[in-house]
CSV table of C-alpha atoms in Angstrom, one decimal:
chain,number,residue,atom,x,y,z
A,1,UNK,CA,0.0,0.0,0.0
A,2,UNK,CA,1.9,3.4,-0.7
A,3,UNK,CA,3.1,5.7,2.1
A,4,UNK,CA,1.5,8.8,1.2
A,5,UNK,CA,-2.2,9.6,0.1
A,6,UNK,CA,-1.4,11.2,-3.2
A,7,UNK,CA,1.0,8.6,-4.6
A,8,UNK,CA,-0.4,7.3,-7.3
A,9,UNK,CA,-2.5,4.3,-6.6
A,10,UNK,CA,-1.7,1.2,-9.3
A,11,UNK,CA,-4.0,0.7,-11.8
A,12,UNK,CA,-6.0,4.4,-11.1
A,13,UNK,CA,-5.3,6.8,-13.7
A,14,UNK,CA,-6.4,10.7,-13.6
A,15,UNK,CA,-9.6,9.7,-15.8
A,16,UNK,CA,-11.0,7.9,-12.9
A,17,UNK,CA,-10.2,10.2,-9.6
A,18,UNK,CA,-11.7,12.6,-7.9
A,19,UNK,CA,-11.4,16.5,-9.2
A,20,UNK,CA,-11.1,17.6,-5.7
A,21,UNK,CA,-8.1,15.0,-5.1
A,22,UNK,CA,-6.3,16.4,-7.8
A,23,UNK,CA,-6.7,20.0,-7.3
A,24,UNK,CA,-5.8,19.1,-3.3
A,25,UNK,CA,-2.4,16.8,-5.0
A,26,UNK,CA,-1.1,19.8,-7.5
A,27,UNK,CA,-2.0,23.4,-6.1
A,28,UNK,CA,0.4,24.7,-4.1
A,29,UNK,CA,-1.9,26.4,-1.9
A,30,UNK,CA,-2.6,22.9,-0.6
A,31,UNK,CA,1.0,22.5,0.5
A,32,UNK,CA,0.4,22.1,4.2
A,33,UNK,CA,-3.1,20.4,3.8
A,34,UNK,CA,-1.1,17.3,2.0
A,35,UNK,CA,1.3,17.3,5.0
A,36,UNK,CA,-0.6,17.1,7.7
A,37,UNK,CA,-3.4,14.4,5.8
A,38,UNK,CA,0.1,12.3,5.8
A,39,UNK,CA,1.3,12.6,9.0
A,40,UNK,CA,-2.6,11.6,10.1
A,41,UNK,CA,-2.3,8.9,7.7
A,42,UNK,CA,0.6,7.7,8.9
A,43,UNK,CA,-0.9,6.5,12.8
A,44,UNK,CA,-4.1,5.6,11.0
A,45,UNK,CA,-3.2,1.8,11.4
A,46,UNK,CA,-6.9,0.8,11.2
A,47,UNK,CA,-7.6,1.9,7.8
A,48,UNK,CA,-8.2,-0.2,5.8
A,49,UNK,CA,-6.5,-1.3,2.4
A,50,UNK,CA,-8.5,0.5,0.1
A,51,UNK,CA,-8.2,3.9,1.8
A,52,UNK,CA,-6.3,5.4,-0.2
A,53,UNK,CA,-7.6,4.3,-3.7
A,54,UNK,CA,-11.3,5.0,-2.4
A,55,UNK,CA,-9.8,8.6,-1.2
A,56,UNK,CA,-8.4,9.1,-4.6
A,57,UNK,CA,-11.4,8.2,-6.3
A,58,UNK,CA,-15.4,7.7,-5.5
A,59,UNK,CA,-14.9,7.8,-2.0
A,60,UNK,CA,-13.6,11.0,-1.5
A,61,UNK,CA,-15.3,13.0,1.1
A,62,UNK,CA,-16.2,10.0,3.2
A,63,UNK,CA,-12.6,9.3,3.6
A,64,UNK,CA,-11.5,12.5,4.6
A,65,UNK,CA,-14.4,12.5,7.0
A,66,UNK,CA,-12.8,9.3,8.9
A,67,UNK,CA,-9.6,11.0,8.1
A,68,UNK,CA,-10.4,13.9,10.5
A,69,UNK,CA,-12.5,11.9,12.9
A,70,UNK,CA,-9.6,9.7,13.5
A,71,UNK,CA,-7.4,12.7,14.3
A,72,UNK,CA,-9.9,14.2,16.7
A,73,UNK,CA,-10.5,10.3,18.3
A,74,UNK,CA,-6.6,10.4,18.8
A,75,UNK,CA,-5.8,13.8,20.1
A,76,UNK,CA,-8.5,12.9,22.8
A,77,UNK,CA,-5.8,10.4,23.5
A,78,UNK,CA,-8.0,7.6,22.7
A,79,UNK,CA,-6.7,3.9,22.1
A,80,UNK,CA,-7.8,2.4,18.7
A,81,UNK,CA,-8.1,-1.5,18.2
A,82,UNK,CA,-8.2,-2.8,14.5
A,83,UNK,CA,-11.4,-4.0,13.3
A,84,UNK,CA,-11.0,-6.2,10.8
A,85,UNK,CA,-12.9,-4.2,8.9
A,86,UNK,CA,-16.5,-3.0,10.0
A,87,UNK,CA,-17.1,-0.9,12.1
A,88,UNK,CA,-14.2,1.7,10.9
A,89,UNK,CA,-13.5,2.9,14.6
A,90,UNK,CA,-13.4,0.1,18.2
A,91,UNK,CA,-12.3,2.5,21.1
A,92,UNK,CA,-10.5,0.4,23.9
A,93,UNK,CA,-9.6,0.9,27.7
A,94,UNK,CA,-12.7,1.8,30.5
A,95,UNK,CA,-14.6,3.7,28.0
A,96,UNK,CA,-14.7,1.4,25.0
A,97,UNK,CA,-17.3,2.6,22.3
A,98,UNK,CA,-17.9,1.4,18.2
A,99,UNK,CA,-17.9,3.9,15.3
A,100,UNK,CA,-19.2,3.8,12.1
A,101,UNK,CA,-18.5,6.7,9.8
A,102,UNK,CA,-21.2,7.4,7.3
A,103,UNK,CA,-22.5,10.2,4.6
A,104,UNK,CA,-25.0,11.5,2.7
A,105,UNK,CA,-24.3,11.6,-0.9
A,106,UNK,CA,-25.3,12.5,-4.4
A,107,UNK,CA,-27.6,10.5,-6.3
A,108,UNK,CA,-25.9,7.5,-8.7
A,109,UNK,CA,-24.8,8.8,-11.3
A,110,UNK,CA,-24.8,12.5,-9.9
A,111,UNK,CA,-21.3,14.8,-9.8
A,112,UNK,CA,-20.2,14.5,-6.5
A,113,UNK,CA,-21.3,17.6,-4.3
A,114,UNK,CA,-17.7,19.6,-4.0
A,115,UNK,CA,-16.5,20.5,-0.4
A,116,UNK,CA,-18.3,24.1,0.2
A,117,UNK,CA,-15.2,25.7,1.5
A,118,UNK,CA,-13.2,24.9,-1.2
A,119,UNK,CA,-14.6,26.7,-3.8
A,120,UNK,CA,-14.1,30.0,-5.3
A,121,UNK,CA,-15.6,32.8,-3.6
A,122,UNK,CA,-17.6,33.7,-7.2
A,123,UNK,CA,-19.0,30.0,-7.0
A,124,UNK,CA,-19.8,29.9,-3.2
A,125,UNK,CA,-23.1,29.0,-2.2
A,126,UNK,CA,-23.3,30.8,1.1
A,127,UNK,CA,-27.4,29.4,1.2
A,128,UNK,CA,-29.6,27.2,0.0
A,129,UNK,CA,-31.6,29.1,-2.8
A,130,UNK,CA,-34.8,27.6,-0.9
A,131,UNK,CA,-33.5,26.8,2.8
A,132,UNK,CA,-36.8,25.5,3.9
A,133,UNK,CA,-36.4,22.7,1.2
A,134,UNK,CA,-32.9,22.4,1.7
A,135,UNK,CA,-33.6,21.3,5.7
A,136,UNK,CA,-36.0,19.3,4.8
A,137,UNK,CA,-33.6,17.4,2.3
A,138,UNK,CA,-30.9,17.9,4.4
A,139,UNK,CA,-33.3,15.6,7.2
A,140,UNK,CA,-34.4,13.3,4.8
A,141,UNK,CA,-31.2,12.6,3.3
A,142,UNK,CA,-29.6,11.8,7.2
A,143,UNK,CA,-32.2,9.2,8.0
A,144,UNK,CA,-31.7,7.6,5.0
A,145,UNK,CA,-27.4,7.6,5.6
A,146,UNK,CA,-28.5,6.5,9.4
A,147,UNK,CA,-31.2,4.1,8.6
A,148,UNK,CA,-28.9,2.4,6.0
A,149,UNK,CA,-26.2,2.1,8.9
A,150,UNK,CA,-29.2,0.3,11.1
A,151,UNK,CA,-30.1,-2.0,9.0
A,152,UNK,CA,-27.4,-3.5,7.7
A,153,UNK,CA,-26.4,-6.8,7.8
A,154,UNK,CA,-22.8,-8.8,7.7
A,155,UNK,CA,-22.6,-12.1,5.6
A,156,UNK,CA,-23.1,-13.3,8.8
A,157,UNK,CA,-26.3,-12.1,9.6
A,158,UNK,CA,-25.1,-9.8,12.0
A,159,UNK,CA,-26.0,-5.9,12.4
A,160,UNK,CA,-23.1,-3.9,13.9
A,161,UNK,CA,-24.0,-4.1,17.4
A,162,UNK,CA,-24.2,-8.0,17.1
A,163,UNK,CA,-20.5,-8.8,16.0
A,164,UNK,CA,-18.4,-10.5,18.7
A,165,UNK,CA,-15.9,-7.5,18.7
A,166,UNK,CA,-19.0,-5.2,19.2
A,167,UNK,CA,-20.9,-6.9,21.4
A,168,UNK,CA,-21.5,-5.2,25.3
A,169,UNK,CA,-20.1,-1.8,23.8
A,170,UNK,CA,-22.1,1.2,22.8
A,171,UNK,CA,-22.5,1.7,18.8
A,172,UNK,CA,-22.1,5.2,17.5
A,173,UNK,CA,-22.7,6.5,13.9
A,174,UNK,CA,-20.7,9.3,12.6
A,175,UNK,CA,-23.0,11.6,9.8
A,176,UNK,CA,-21.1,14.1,7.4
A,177,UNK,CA,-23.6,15.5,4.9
A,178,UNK,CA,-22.4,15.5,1.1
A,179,UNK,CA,-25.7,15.3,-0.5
A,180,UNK,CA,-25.7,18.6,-2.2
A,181,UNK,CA,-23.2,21.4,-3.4
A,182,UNK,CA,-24.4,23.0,0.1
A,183,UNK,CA,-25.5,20.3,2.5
A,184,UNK,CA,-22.8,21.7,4.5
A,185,UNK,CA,-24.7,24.6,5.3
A,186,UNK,CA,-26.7,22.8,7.7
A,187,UNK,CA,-26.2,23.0,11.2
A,188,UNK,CA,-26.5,20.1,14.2
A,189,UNK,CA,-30.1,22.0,14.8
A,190,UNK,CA,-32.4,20.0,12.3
A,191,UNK,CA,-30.8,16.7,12.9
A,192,UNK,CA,-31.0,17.4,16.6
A,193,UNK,CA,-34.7,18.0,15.4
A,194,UNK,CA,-35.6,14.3,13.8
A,195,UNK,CA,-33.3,12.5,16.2
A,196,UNK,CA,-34.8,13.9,19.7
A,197,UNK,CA,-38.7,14.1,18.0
A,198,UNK,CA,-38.9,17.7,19.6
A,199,UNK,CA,-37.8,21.6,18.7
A,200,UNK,CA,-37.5,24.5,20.4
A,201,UNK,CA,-39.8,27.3,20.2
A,202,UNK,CA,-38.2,30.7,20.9
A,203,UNK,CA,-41.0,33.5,22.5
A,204,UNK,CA,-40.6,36.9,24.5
A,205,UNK,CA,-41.9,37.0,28.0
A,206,UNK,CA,-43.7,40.3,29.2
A,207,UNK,CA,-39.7,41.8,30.2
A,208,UNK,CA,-38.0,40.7,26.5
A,209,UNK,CA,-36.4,38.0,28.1
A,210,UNK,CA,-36.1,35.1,25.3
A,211,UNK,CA,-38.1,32.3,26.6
A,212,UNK,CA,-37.1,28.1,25.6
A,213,UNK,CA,-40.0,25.8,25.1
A,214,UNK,CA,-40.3,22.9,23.5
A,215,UNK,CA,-42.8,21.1,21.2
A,216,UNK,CA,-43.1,17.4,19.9
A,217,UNK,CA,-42.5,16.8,15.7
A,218,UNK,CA,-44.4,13.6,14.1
A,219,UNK,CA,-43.1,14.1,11.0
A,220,UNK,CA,-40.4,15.6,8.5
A,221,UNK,CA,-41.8,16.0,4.8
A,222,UNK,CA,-40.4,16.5,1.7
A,223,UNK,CA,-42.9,16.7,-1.1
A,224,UNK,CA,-44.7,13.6,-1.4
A,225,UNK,CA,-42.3,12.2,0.7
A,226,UNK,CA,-42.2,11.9,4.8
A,227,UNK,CA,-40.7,9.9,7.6
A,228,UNK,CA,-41.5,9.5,11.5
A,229,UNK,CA,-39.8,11.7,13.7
A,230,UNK,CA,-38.1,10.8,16.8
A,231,UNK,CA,-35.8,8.1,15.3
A,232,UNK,CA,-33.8,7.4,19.0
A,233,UNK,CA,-37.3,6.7,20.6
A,234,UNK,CA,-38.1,4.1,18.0
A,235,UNK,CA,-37.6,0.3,19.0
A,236,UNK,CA,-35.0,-0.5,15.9
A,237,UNK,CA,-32.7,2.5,16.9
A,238,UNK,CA,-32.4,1.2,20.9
A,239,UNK,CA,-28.7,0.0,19.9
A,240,UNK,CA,-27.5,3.2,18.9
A,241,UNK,CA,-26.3,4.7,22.0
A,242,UNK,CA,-25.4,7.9,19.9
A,243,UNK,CA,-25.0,9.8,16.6
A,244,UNK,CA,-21.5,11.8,16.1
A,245,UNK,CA,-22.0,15.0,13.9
A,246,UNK,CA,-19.9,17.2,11.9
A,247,UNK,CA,-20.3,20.0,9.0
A,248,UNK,CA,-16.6,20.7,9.0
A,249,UNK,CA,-14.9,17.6,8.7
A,250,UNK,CA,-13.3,18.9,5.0
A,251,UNK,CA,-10.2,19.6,3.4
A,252,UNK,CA,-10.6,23.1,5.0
A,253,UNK,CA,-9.7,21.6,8.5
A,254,UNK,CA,-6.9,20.2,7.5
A,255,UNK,CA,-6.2,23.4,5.7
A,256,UNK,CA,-6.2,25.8,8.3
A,257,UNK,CA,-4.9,23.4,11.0
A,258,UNK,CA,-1.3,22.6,8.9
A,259,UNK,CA,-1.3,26.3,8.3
A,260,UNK,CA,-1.5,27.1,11.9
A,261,UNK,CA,1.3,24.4,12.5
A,262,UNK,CA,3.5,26.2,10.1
A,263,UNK,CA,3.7,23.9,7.2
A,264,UNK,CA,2.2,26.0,4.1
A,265,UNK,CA,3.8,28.4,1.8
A,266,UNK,CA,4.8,32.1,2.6
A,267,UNK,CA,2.1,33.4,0.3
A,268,UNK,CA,-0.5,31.7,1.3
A,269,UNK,CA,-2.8,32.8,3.4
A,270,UNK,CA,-6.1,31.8,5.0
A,271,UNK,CA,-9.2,33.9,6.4
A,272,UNK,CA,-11.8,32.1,8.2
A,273,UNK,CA,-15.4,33.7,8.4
A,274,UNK,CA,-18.6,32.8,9.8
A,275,UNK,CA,-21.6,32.5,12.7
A,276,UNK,CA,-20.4,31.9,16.4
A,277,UNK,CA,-23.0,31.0,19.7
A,278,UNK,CA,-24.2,34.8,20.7
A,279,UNK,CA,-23.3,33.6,25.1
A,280,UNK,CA,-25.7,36.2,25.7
A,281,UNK,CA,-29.1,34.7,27.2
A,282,UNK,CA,-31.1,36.4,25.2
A,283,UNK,CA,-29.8,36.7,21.9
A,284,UNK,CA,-31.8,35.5,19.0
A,285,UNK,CA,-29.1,35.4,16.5
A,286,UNK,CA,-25.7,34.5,16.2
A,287,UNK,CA,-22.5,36.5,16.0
A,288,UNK,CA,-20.1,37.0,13.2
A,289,UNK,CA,-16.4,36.4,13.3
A,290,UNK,CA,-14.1,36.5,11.5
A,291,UNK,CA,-9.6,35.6,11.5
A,292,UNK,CA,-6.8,35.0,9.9
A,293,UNK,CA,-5.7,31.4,10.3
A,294,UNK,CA,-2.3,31.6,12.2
A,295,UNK,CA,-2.9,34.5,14.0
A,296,UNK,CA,-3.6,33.1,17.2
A,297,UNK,CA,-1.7,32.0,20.1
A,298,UNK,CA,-1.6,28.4,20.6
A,299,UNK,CA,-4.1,27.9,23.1
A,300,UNK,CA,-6.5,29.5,20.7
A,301,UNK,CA,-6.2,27.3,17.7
A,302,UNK,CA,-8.1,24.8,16.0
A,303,UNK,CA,-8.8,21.4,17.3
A,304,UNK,CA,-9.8,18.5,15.3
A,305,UNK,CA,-12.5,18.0,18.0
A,306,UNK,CA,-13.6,21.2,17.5
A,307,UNK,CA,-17.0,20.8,14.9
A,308,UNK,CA,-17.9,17.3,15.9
A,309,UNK,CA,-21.4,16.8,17.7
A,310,UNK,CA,-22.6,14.2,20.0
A,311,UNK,CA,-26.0,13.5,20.7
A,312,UNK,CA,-26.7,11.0,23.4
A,313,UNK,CA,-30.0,8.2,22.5
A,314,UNK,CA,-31.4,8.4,25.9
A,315,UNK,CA,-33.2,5.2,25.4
A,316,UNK,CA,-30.4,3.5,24.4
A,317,UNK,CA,-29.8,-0.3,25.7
A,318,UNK,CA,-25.9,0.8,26.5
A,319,UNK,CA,-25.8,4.5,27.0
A,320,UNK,CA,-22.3,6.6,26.7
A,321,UNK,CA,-21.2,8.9,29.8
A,322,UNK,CA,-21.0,12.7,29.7
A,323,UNK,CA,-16.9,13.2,28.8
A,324,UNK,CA,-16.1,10.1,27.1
A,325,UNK,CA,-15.3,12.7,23.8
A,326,UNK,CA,-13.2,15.6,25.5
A,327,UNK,CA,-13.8,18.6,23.0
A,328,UNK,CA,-16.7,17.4,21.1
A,329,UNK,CA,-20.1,19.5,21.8
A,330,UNK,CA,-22.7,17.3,23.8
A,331,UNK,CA,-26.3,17.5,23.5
A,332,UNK,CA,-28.5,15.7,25.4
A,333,UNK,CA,-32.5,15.4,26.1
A,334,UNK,CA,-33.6,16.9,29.0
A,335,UNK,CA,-36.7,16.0,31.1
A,336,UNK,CA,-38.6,18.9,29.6
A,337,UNK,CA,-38.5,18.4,25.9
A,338,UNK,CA,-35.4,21.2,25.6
A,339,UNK,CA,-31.6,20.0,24.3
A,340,UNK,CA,-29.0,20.3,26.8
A,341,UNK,CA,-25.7,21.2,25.1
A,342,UNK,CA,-22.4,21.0,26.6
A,343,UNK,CA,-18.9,23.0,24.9
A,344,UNK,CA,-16.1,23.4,26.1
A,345,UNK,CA,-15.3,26.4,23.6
A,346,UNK,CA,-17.4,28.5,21.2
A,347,UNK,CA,-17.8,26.5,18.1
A,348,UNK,CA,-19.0,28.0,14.5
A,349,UNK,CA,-22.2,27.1,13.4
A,350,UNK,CA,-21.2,27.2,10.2
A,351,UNK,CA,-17.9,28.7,8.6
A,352,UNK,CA,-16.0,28.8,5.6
A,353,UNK,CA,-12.4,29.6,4.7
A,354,UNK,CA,-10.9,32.0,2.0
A,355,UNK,CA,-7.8,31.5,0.2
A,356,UNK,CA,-5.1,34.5,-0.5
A,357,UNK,CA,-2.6,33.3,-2.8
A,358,UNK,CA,0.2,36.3,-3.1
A,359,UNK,CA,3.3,37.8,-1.8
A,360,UNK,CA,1.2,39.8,0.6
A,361,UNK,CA,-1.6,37.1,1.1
A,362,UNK,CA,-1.3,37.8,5.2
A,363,UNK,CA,-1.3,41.4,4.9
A,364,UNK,CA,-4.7,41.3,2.1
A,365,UNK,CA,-6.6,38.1,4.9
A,366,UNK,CA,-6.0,40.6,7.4
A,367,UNK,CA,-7.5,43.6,5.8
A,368,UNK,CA,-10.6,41.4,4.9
A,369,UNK,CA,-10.8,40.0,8.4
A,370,UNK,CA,-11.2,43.5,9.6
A,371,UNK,CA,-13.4,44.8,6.9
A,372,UNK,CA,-15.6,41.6,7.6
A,373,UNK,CA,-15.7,42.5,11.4
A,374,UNK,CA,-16.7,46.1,10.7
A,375,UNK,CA,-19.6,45.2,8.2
A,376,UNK,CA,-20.8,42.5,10.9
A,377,UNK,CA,-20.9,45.1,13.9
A,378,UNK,CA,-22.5,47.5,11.6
């Protein structure tokens, strides 16, 4: 198996991969995103043999998702055993737990929907043309990605949960949307939505104090097409002890986070812009931010944890404890029909990253950032 991710893989000519692997092997503005997808790649001893030629080809995004949920599993300072295959992730020692990494994608025969953040600012999607219809896919498409996971079965017979290696530990599915050119543009909120059954409902009180309630959801409908809501309460989901979720699991991650280690070129530069948490009680809408990847202190910077979502099934047969994922953002289902979530830092709802290719790239990311600020504050 080659040593690097974009060696050529036998037998796989440039007919057959992926457009997005190529532009990330050539460009030179990709210089530190190939480094660091290597050095991951290089403690990834569970992958499995066709990695590489998968990530090269029709399996791009899912492989980059794995890619960065393994980094994230082993900066937590997790132990990974090797599966033998299915599922892609068995977490050892006192807190053992199964992953399965799964996505939504294009329709058969479809172009494959490009990473969001990638593209040119001129061809950037920022929403959905018709948002409401865009959740509603973006819901429909997850349960299908989810429901696929439950139901299927080895050559055995066997669902996930049922494998000897799996057996007694809690099952999770990991969920990275690739559906559409902007399925990334969809938060943890909808899914939070079908899996819990409930959604908040945001009112005033007599003072303007924001006031939480929550009502129950039967359905999601798309069309002619709808599905039951509430897919953790329902008796074939009782073995999945929680769904891990991420809109930023991309080639951006790795972008910015081998540029803030240092390993891209001089004129490159990266700006990263887009909607923060608003801590305040009673805000209604979130905050704007923007930076210059690099520009913080080490303390500051990117985690590969940071993006990833965990919602707890709280009628799972083998639940997970509060903490087992230091750094991912919790959510659980409280007694009143509201989501509790747990961060340990601010985390972007959504976000997207701009690419300055010049001799002066830092000095012309900076003078965006701050432009970007001063529009957002009005």
């Amino acid at each position: 198996m080659p040593s690097s991710l974009f060696e050529r893989v036998r037998k796989v000519s440039d007919e057959v991969t992926d457009p997005r692997f190529r532009i990330l092997r050539d460009h030179h503005i990709h210089q530190a995103t190939r480094r660091l997808m290597d050095e991951t790649f290089a403690t990834f001893h569970g992958a499995d043999r066709s990695f590489i030629r998968e990530f090269q080809t029709g399996g791009f995004s899912p492989r980059v998702l794995e890619l960065a949920l393994f980094a994230a599993l082993h900066e937590q300072g997790h132990t990974l055993e090797h599966t033998g295959g299915a599922p892609d992730f068995l977490i050892g020692g006192p807190n053992a737990v199964a992953i399965e990494a799964t996505t939504s994608n294009p329709a058969q025969g479809t172009s494959p929907a490009a990473d969001v953040e990638q593209l040119p600012q001129k061809q950037h999607p920022l929403v959905p043309a018709d948002l409401d219809d865009a959740e509603a896919e973006f819901v429909l498409q997850s349960a299908k990605a989810l429901r696929r996971k439950l139901e299927k079965r080895s050559a055995q017979g066997h669902a996930y949960w049922q494998a000897p290696h799996v057996q007694d530990r809690p099952f999770v599915i990991a969920l990275e949307s690739f559906h559409h050119l902007s399925a990334l543009f969809h938060t943890v909120a909808p899914l939070s939505n079908y899996l819990y059954g409930r959604r908040d409902v945001a009112t005033r009180d007599d003072h303007g104090a924001l006031v939480l309630t929550s009502e129950k959801i039967t359905e999601h409908r798309r069309g002619d097409t709808s599905i039951p809501s509430g897919l953790f309460a329902q008796p074939e989901a009782a073995h999945l002890s929680a769904v891990i979720f991420s809109n930023s699991a991309t080639v951006a991650k790795f972008h910015r986070i081998g540029t803030e280690r240092g390993y891209g070129p001089q004129d490159v530069a990266l700006l990263r812009y887009g909607s923060l948490p608003d801590p305040d009680p009673n805000a209604d809408r979130p905050l704007e931010h923007a930076y210059v990847v690099g520009d913080y202190g080490p303390e500051e910077r990117e985690t590969f944890s940071e993006g990833f979502h965990i919602l707890h099934n709280p009628w799972a047969h083998i639940p997970i404890a509060d903490g087992v994922f230091p750094g991912f953002t919790e959510h659980r289902l409280r007694d009143d029909g509201l989501v509790l979530t747990t961060t340990s830092r601010l985390d972007y709802f959504t976000s997207h990253t701009l690419v300055f290719h010049a001799p002066d790239a830092r000095t012309r990311a900076r003078d965006y950032a701050e432009r970007y600020q001063t529009a957002a504050t009005g």
